[in-house]
Structure formats: structure tokens, C-alpha cells
PDB file of C-alpha atoms in Angstrom:
ATOM      1  CA  LYS A 628     -10.510 -19.369 -16.584  1.00 51.00           C
ATOM      2  CA  GLU A 629     -12.028 -19.183 -13.042  1.00 50.00           C
ATOM      3  CA  ARG A 630      -9.864 -16.129 -12.330  1.00 51.00           C
ATOM      4  CA  GLU A 631     -11.186 -14.418 -15.360  1.00 55.00           C
ATOM      5  CA  ASN A 632     -14.802 -15.159 -14.384  1.00 53.00           C
ATOM      6  CA  LEU A 633     -14.160 -13.710 -10.955  1.00 54.00           C
ATOM      7  CA  ALA A 634     -12.398 -10.539 -12.334  1.00 52.00           C
ATOM      8  CA  SER A 635     -15.383 -10.073 -14.745  1.00 54.00           C
ATOM      9  CA  GLY A 636     -17.805  -9.885 -11.800  1.00 53.00           C
ATOM     10  CA  SER A 637     -19.041 -13.487 -11.545  1.00 54.00           C
ATOM     11  CA  ARG A 638     -18.748 -14.229  -7.836  1.00 58.00           C
ATOM     12  CA  SER A 639     -20.650 -17.379  -7.310  1.00 71.00           C
ATOM     13  CA  GLU A 640     -19.553 -19.382  -4.106  1.00 73.00           C
ATOM     14  CA  THR A 641     -18.812 -22.427  -6.262  1.00 77.00           C
ATOM     15  CA  LEU A 642     -16.541 -20.439  -8.621  1.00 77.00           C
ATOM     16  CA  ILE A 643     -14.768 -18.775  -5.686  1.00 78.00           C
ATOM     17  CA  ASN A 644     -14.352 -22.198  -3.863  1.00 80.00           C
ATOM     18  CA  ASP A 645     -13.008 -23.823  -7.167  1.00 82.00           C
ATOM     19  CA  LEU A 646     -10.541 -20.995  -7.692  1.00 82.00           C
ATOM     20  CA  LEU A 647      -9.259 -21.201  -4.192  1.00 84.00           C
ATOM     21  CA  GLU A 648      -8.925 -24.926  -4.337  1.00 88.00           C
ATOM     22  CA  ASN A 649      -6.960 -24.722  -7.611  1.00 88.00           C
ATOM     23  CA  CYS A 650      -4.667 -22.208  -6.070  1.00 87.00           C
ATOM     24  CA  ARG A 651      -4.204 -24.376  -2.901  1.00 87.00           C
ATOM     25  CA  THR A 652      -3.292 -27.347  -5.145  1.00 90.00           C
ATOM     26  CA  ALA A 653      -0.785 -25.094  -7.036  1.00 88.00           C
ATOM     27  CA  LEU A 654       0.782 -24.083  -3.693  1.00 86.00           C
ATOM     28  CA  GLU A 655       1.095 -27.710  -2.536  1.00 90.00           C
ATOM     29  CA  LEU A 656       3.229 -28.247  -5.673  1.00 88.00           C
ATOM     30  CA  ASP A 657       5.155 -25.008  -5.256  1.00 83.00           C
ATOM     31  CA  PRO A 658       4.620 -23.014  -1.970  1.00 80.00           C
ATOM     32  CA  THR A 659       6.838 -20.230  -3.535  1.00 77.00           C
ATOM     33  CA  TYR A 660       4.352 -19.616  -6.385  1.00 78.00           C
ATOM     34  CA  ALA A 661       3.546 -15.908  -5.717  1.00 74.00           C
ATOM     35  CA  ALA A 662       0.874 -15.742  -8.466  1.00 75.00           C
ATOM     36  CA  ALA A 663      -1.259 -18.215  -6.571  1.00 81.00           C
ATOM     37  CA  TRP A 664      -0.987 -16.432  -3.417  1.00 80.00           C
ATOM     38  CA  TYR A 665      -2.066 -13.247  -5.268  1.00 78.00           C
ATOM     39  CA  VAL A 666      -5.121 -14.926  -6.772  1.00 80.00           C
ATOM     40  CA  ILE A 667      -6.157 -16.160  -3.405  1.00 83.00           C
ATOM     41  CA  ALA A 668      -5.754 -12.664  -1.936  1.00 79.00           C
ATOM     42  CA  GLU A 669      -7.677 -11.197  -4.879  1.00 76.00           C
ATOM     43  CA  ALA A 670     -10.645 -13.677  -4.421  1.00 79.00           C
ATOM     44  CA  CYS A 671     -10.586 -12.952  -0.566  1.00 79.00           C
ATOM     45  CA  VAL A 672     -10.766  -9.158  -1.055  1.00 72.00           C
ATOM     46  CA  MET A 673     -13.703  -9.574  -3.549  1.00 73.00           C
ATOM     47  CA  THR A 674     -15.598 -11.722  -1.056  1.00 77.00           C
ATOM     48  CA  GLY A 675     -14.909  -9.665   1.978  1.00 76.00           C
ATOM     49  CA  ARG A 676     -12.312 -11.814   3.655  1.00 79.00           C
ATOM     50  CA  GLU A 677      -9.929  -9.024   4.372  1.00 74.00           C
ATOM     51  CA  GLU A 678      -7.866 -10.908   6.980  1.00 79.00           C
ATOM     52  CA  GLN A 679      -7.161 -13.733   4.728  1.00 81.00           C
ATOM     53  CA  ALA A 680      -6.212 -11.496   1.927  1.00 78.00           C
ATOM     54  CA  GLU A 681      -3.832  -9.660   4.112  1.00 75.00           C
ATOM     55  CA  GLN A 682      -2.208 -12.882   5.107  1.00 80.00           C
ATOM     56  CA  SER A 683      -1.796 -13.879   1.495  1.00 82.00           C
ATOM     57  CA  MET A 684      -0.353 -10.480   0.623  1.00 76.00           C
ATOM     58  CA  ARG A 685       2.235 -10.715   3.432  1.00 75.00           C
ATOM     59  CA  GLU A 686       3.263 -14.086   2.096  1.00 80.00           C
ATOM     60  CA  ILE A 687       3.756 -12.714  -1.483  1.00 77.00           C
ATOM     61  CA  VAL A 688       5.865  -9.779  -0.151  1.00 72.00           C
ATOM     62  CA  ARG A 689       7.905 -12.263   2.055  1.00 73.00           C
ATOM     63  CA  LEU A 690       8.515 -14.464  -0.893  1.00 75.00           C
ATOM     64  CA  LEU A 691       9.443 -11.535  -3.256  1.00 68.00           C
ATOM     65  CA  ALA A 692      11.752 -10.160  -0.800  1.00 62.00           C
ATOM     66  CA  SER A 693      13.291 -13.326   0.895  1.00 62.00           C
ATOM     67  CA  THR A 694      16.614 -12.820  -0.922  1.00 51.00           C
ATOM     68  CA  ASN A 695      17.537  -9.639   0.906  1.00 51.00           C
ATOM     69  CA  GLY A 696      16.987  -7.233  -1.952  1.00 47.00           C
ATOM     70  CA  GLY A 697      17.033  -9.766  -4.790  1.00 52.00           C
ATOM     71  CA  GLY A 698      13.303  -9.445  -4.971  1.00 56.00           C
ATOM     72  CA  MET A 699      13.359  -5.633  -5.392  1.00 60.00           C
ATOM     73  CA  PRO A 700      12.348  -5.561  -9.150  1.00 60.00           C
ATOM     74  CA  SER A 701       9.447  -7.856  -8.324  1.00 66.00           C
ATOM     75  CA  LEU A 702       8.401  -5.715  -5.402  1.00 70.00           C
ATOM     76  CA  VAL A 703       8.525  -2.527  -7.615  1.00 73.00           C
ATOM     77  CA  GLN A 704       6.460  -4.445 -10.127  1.00 70.00           C
ATOM     78  CA  MET A 705       3.957  -5.395  -7.431  1.00 73.00           C
ATOM     79  CA  VAL A 706       3.648  -1.752  -6.367  1.00 77.00           C
ATOM     80  CA  ARG A 707       2.898  -0.747  -9.895  1.00 76.00           C
ATOM     81  CA  MET A 708       0.396  -3.637 -10.386  1.00 73.00           C
ATOM     82  CA  ALA A 709      -1.398  -2.731  -7.096  1.00 75.00           C
ATOM     83  CA  GLU A 710      -1.643   0.939  -8.141  1.00 77.00           C
ATOM     84  CA  ASP A 711      -3.110   0.002 -11.478  1.00 75.00           C
ATOM     85  CA  ARG A 712      -5.713  -2.322  -9.820  1.00 70.00           C
ATOM     86  CA  GLY A 713      -6.473   0.108  -6.941  1.00 76.00           C
ATOM     87  CA  ASP A 714      -5.129  -2.456  -4.423  1.00 77.00           C
ATOM     88  CA  ARG A 715      -4.078  -0.204  -1.589  1.00 76.00           C
ATOM     89  CA  LEU A 716      -3.179  -3.016   0.862  1.00 76.00           C
ATOM     90  CA  THR A 717      -0.811  -4.727  -1.578  1.00 76.00           C
ATOM     91  CA  ARG A 718       0.820  -1.326  -2.431  1.00 76.00           C
ATOM     92  CA  VAL A 719       1.481  -0.648   1.345  1.00 79.00           C
ATOM     93  CA  LEU A 720       2.766  -4.063   1.922  1.00 78.00           C
ATOM     94  CA  ALA A 721       5.191  -4.051  -0.921  1.00 77.00           C
ATOM     95  CA  LEU A 722       6.294  -0.453  -0.183  1.00 79.00           C
ATOM     96  CA  ARG A 723       7.053  -1.291   3.445  1.00 78.00           C
ATOM     97  CA  LYS A 724       9.217  -4.175   2.303  1.00 77.00           C
ATOM     98  CA  ILE A 725      11.099  -1.993  -0.294  1.00 75.00           C
ATOM     99  CA  VAL A 726      11.851   0.490   2.490  1.00 77.00           C
ATOM    100  CA  GLN A 727      12.839  -2.175   4.861  1.00 75.00           C
ATOM    101  CA  ILE A 728      15.204  -4.075   2.549  1.00 72.00           C
ATOM    102  CA  ASN A 729      16.704  -1.146   0.567  1.00 72.00           C
ATOM    103  CA  PRO A 730      19.412   0.577   2.438  1.00 63.00           C
ATOM    104  CA  ALA A 731      19.519   3.182  -0.371  1.00 70.00           C
ATOM    105  CA  ALA A 732      15.917   4.112   0.171  1.00 72.00           C
ATOM    106  CA  ASP A 733      15.419   7.799  -0.532  1.00 75.00           C
ATOM    107  CA  ALA A 734      12.852  10.470   0.275  1.00 76.00           C
ATOM    108  CA  LEU A 735      10.631   9.435  -2.683  1.00 77.00           C
ATOM    109  CA  ASP A 736      10.450   5.757  -1.310  1.00 79.00           C
ATOM    110  CA  TYR A 737       9.362   7.090   2.128  1.00 80.00           C
ATOM    111  CA  ASN A 738       6.922   9.542   0.608  1.00 79.00           C
ATOM    112  CA  ASP A 739       5.318   6.851  -1.490  1.00 83.00           C
ATOM    113  CA  LEU A 740       4.890   4.732   1.481  1.00 80.00           C
ATOM    114  CA  ALA A 741       3.438   7.584   3.555  1.00 81.00           C
ATOM    115  CA  SER A 742       1.033   8.447   0.613  1.00 80.00           C
ATOM    116  CA  ALA A 743       0.039   4.750   0.345  1.00 80.00           C
ATOM    117  CA  LEU A 744      -0.757   4.571   4.008  1.00 77.00           C
ATOM    118  CA  LEU A 745      -2.860   7.679   3.938  1.00 75.00           C
ATOM    119  CA  ASP A 746      -4.816   6.071   0.940  1.00 74.00           C
ATOM    120  CA  LEU A 747      -5.245   2.789   2.800  1.00 70.00           C
ATOM    121  CA  GLN A 748      -6.262   4.781   6.047  1.00 64.00           C
ATOM    122  CA  ASN A 749      -9.090   6.573   4.140  1.00 62.00           C
ATOM    123  CA  GLU A 750     -10.433   3.150   3.244  1.00 63.00           C
ATOM    124  CA  ARG A 751      -9.879   1.326   6.700  1.00 60.00           C
ATOM    125  CA  ARG A 752      -9.904   4.204   9.224  1.00 62.00           C
ATOM    126  CA  ASN A 753      -6.970   2.842  11.198  1.00 66.00           C
ATOM    127  CA  ALA A 754      -5.155   5.369  13.350  1.00 74.00           C
ATOM    128  CA  ASP A 755      -2.030   3.297  13.411  1.00 77.00           C
ATOM    129  CA  GLU A 756      -1.638   3.838   9.622  1.00 80.00           C
ATOM    130  CA  ILE A 757      -1.948   7.605  10.179  1.00 84.00           C
ATOM    131  CA  THR A 758       0.859   7.433  12.755  1.00 85.00           C
ATOM    132  CA  GLU A 759       3.021   5.176  10.457  1.00 84.00           C
ATOM    133  CA  SER A 760       2.419   7.563   7.511  1.00 86.00           C
ATOM    134  CA  MET A 761       3.562  10.478   9.623  1.00 88.00           C
ATOM    135  CA  HIS A 762       6.632   8.599  10.553  1.00 86.00           C
ATOM    136  CA  TRP A 763       7.589   7.943   6.914  1.00 87.00           C
ATOM    137  CA  SER A 764       6.736  11.442   5.766  1.00 89.00           C
ATOM    138  CA  ASN A 765       9.125  12.677   8.550  1.00 88.00           C
ATOM    139  CA  GLU A 766      11.814  10.212   7.312  1.00 85.00           C
ATOM    140  CA  ALA A 767      11.276  11.683   3.796  1.00 87.00           C
ATOM    141  CA  ILE A 768      11.806  15.170   5.227  1.00 89.00           C
ATOM    142  CA  ARG A 769      14.827  14.149   6.955  1.00 84.00           C
ATOM    143  CA  LEU A 770      16.407  12.988   3.790  1.00 85.00           C
ATOM    144  CA  ASP A 771      15.071  15.837   1.613  1.00 87.00           C
ATOM    145  CA  PRO A 772      13.903  18.815   3.616  1.00 90.00           C
ATOM    146  CA  ASP A 773      12.531  20.503   0.356  1.00 91.00           C
ATOM    147  CA  PHE A 774      10.208  17.641  -0.556  1.00 88.00           C
ATOM    148  CA  ALA A 775       6.934  19.411  -0.702  1.00 92.00           C
ATOM    149  CA  GLN A 776       4.716  16.290  -1.013  1.00 90.00           C
ATOM    150  CA  SER A 777       5.899  14.988   2.415  1.00 91.00           C
ATOM    151  CA  TYR A 778       4.805  18.204   4.167  1.00 94.00           C
ATOM    152  CA  CYS A 779       1.437  17.842   2.442  1.00 93.00           C
ATOM    153  CA  ASN A 780       1.126  14.198   3.536  1.00 90.00           C
ATOM    154  CA  LEU A 781       1.876  15.444   7.167  1.00 92.00           C
ATOM    155  CA  GLY A 782      -0.796  17.984   6.764  1.00 93.00           C
ATOM    156  CA  ALA A 783      -3.410  15.401   5.492  1.00 90.00           C
ATOM    157  CA  ALA A 784      -2.497  13.057   8.343  1.00 89.00           C
ATOM    158  CA  LEU A 785      -3.222  15.814  10.861  1.00 91.00           C
ATOM    159  CA  VAL A 786      -6.562  16.607   9.176  1.00 91.00           C
ATOM    160  CA  LEU A 787      -7.500  13.015   9.764  1.00 86.00           C
ATOM    161  CA  LEU A 788      -6.579  13.372  13.384  1.00 88.00           C
ATOM    162  CA  ASN A 789      -8.638  16.613  13.736  1.00 90.00           C
ATOM    163  CA  GLN A 790      -5.441  18.681  14.262  1.00 92.00           C
ATOM    164  CA  ASN A 791      -6.337  21.379  11.719  1.00 92.00           C
ATOM    165  CA  ALA A 792      -4.153  24.009  13.113  1.00 93.00           C
ATOM    166  CA  GLY A 793      -1.054  21.914  12.825  1.00 94.00           C
ATOM    167  CA  ALA A 794      -2.211  20.605   9.369  1.00 95.00           C
ATOM    168  CA  ALA A 795      -2.316  24.200   8.206  1.00 96.00           C
ATOM    169  CA  GLU A 796       1.278  24.766   8.930  1.00 96.00           C
ATOM    170  CA  TYR A 797       2.436  21.819   6.961  1.00 96.00           C
ATOM    171  CA  PHE A 798       0.232  22.651   4.005  1.00 96.00           C
ATOM    172  CA  ARG A 799       1.631  26.176   4.158  1.00 97.00           C
ATOM    173  CA  LYS A 800       5.142  24.826   4.073  1.00 96.00           C
ATOM    174  CA  ALA A 801       4.264  22.505   1.199  1.00 95.00           C
ATOM    175  CA  CYS A 802       2.991  25.492  -0.715  1.00 96.00           C
ATOM    176  CA  GLU A 803       6.040  27.572   0.035  1.00 96.00           C
ATOM    177  CA  LEU A 804       8.227  24.669  -1.583  1.00 95.00           C
ATOM    178  CA  ASP A 805       5.879  23.946  -4.364  1.00 94.00           C
ATOM    179  CA  PRO A 806       3.293  26.682  -5.065  1.00 95.00           C
ATOM    180  CA  GLY A 807       1.635  24.421  -7.658  1.00 94.00           C
ATOM    181  CA  LEU A 808       0.960  21.479  -5.411  1.00 92.00           C
ATOM    182  CA  GLU A 809      -2.813  21.328  -5.650  1.00 93.00           C
ATOM    183  CA  PRO A 810      -3.401  18.920  -2.669  1.00 91.00           C
ATOM    184  CA  ALA A 811      -1.574  21.342  -0.419  1.00 93.00           C
ATOM    185  CA  ARG A 812      -3.423  24.280  -1.674  1.00 94.00           C
ATOM    186  CA  GLN A 813      -6.664  22.491  -1.247  1.00 93.00           C
ATOM    187  CA  GLY A 814      -5.489  21.577   2.335  1.00 92.00           C
ATOM    188  CA  LEU A 815      -5.004  25.256   3.117  1.00 89.00           C
ATOM    189  CA  ALA A 816      -8.576  26.047   1.762  1.00 88.00           C
ATOM    190  CA  TYR A 817      -9.970  23.328   3.919  1.00 75.00           C
TER     191      TYR A 817
END
């Protein structure tokens, strides 16, 4: 009930404290209860406690992936849930773990992580996330040199670094591979 009130926009300090206390009680009973960690993170994001939210999200990803790949379906579900909710941080953390524990990761996995990092960077303005995004885009290209979206991601990352000439080359390559890729075409027009 408290979580529903929080999600509906009611953000009283009492409500948030009650919600957090209930989640902590649940975690005392079962420290592996990922849903409680998620509710804590959600409440922290809504109240501007980003660092605490990130710690909770890291705990969720650790729990879901603790069986060396056994948590993969849950991680994929978490990515989808985060996308639906617009939760960029959770999406990045889950995608990082998927790539880390999945020896069969493919260009699409790497590209998804690179895109998620760019989305998160637009919100947080963290240069390290741009660099990491470029790394994963290059990994995607290494696995599939014809994957246009990865070239587009590299172009977008370079724009964020004010390296427009280099960005244009990547946007051009993306357009060569996929003339209908709108973000690449927009990047060239930029």
C-alpha cells in the first residue's frame, strides 16, 4: 500500500520512512529478497538519494546474478522493467552484469549496454560513462562490423565529447550500413 502511494505521487516523509522501514524489516528476514531492495532504490530515486539508490540496485544485480548465469532470465526481466519505467541506472547495471556473466554475449548485448550508458550519461553528465559506452560500442563492432547502431552510438558519444569531426565519420558509416537509421541521419545533419 505504501509503495502504491509513493508511486502515485504521494511523497510525504512519513510515508517514505514507513516504506523504507518495512523493506528493511523484510530484508532482515530474507536478505536475498530482491523486490525489497528494488522498492528501497525506487524510494531513494524519488527522494533524490541517488547514491543510496545505486547501492540498492547494485545489490539487486548481485543477487540476481550470484549463480554465475543462473540469474540471467531475471536480469533480462530487470532490463525490460527498467526500460518500461524509464529507470536508466537499473538498466545499465543489469546490462553490465549480463555482459559480464554471459560468455556468449553478442553485438546486440554490447550495443544495448552502450546505448544505455549514453542514455544515462545524458541524465548524469558523467564522462566515464561516455568512455565506457565507446568501449562497448567498439566491442559490438568487433563482433559484428556491419552493426550500424554501434557506429551511431560512437558518433553520439563523440558529439558529447565535442569531437564533431570524428562523430561525423561514425554517423556516415552508420548511414552507409543502414540508410534508414534515423539517429545516424540526424547526427550527420547536426
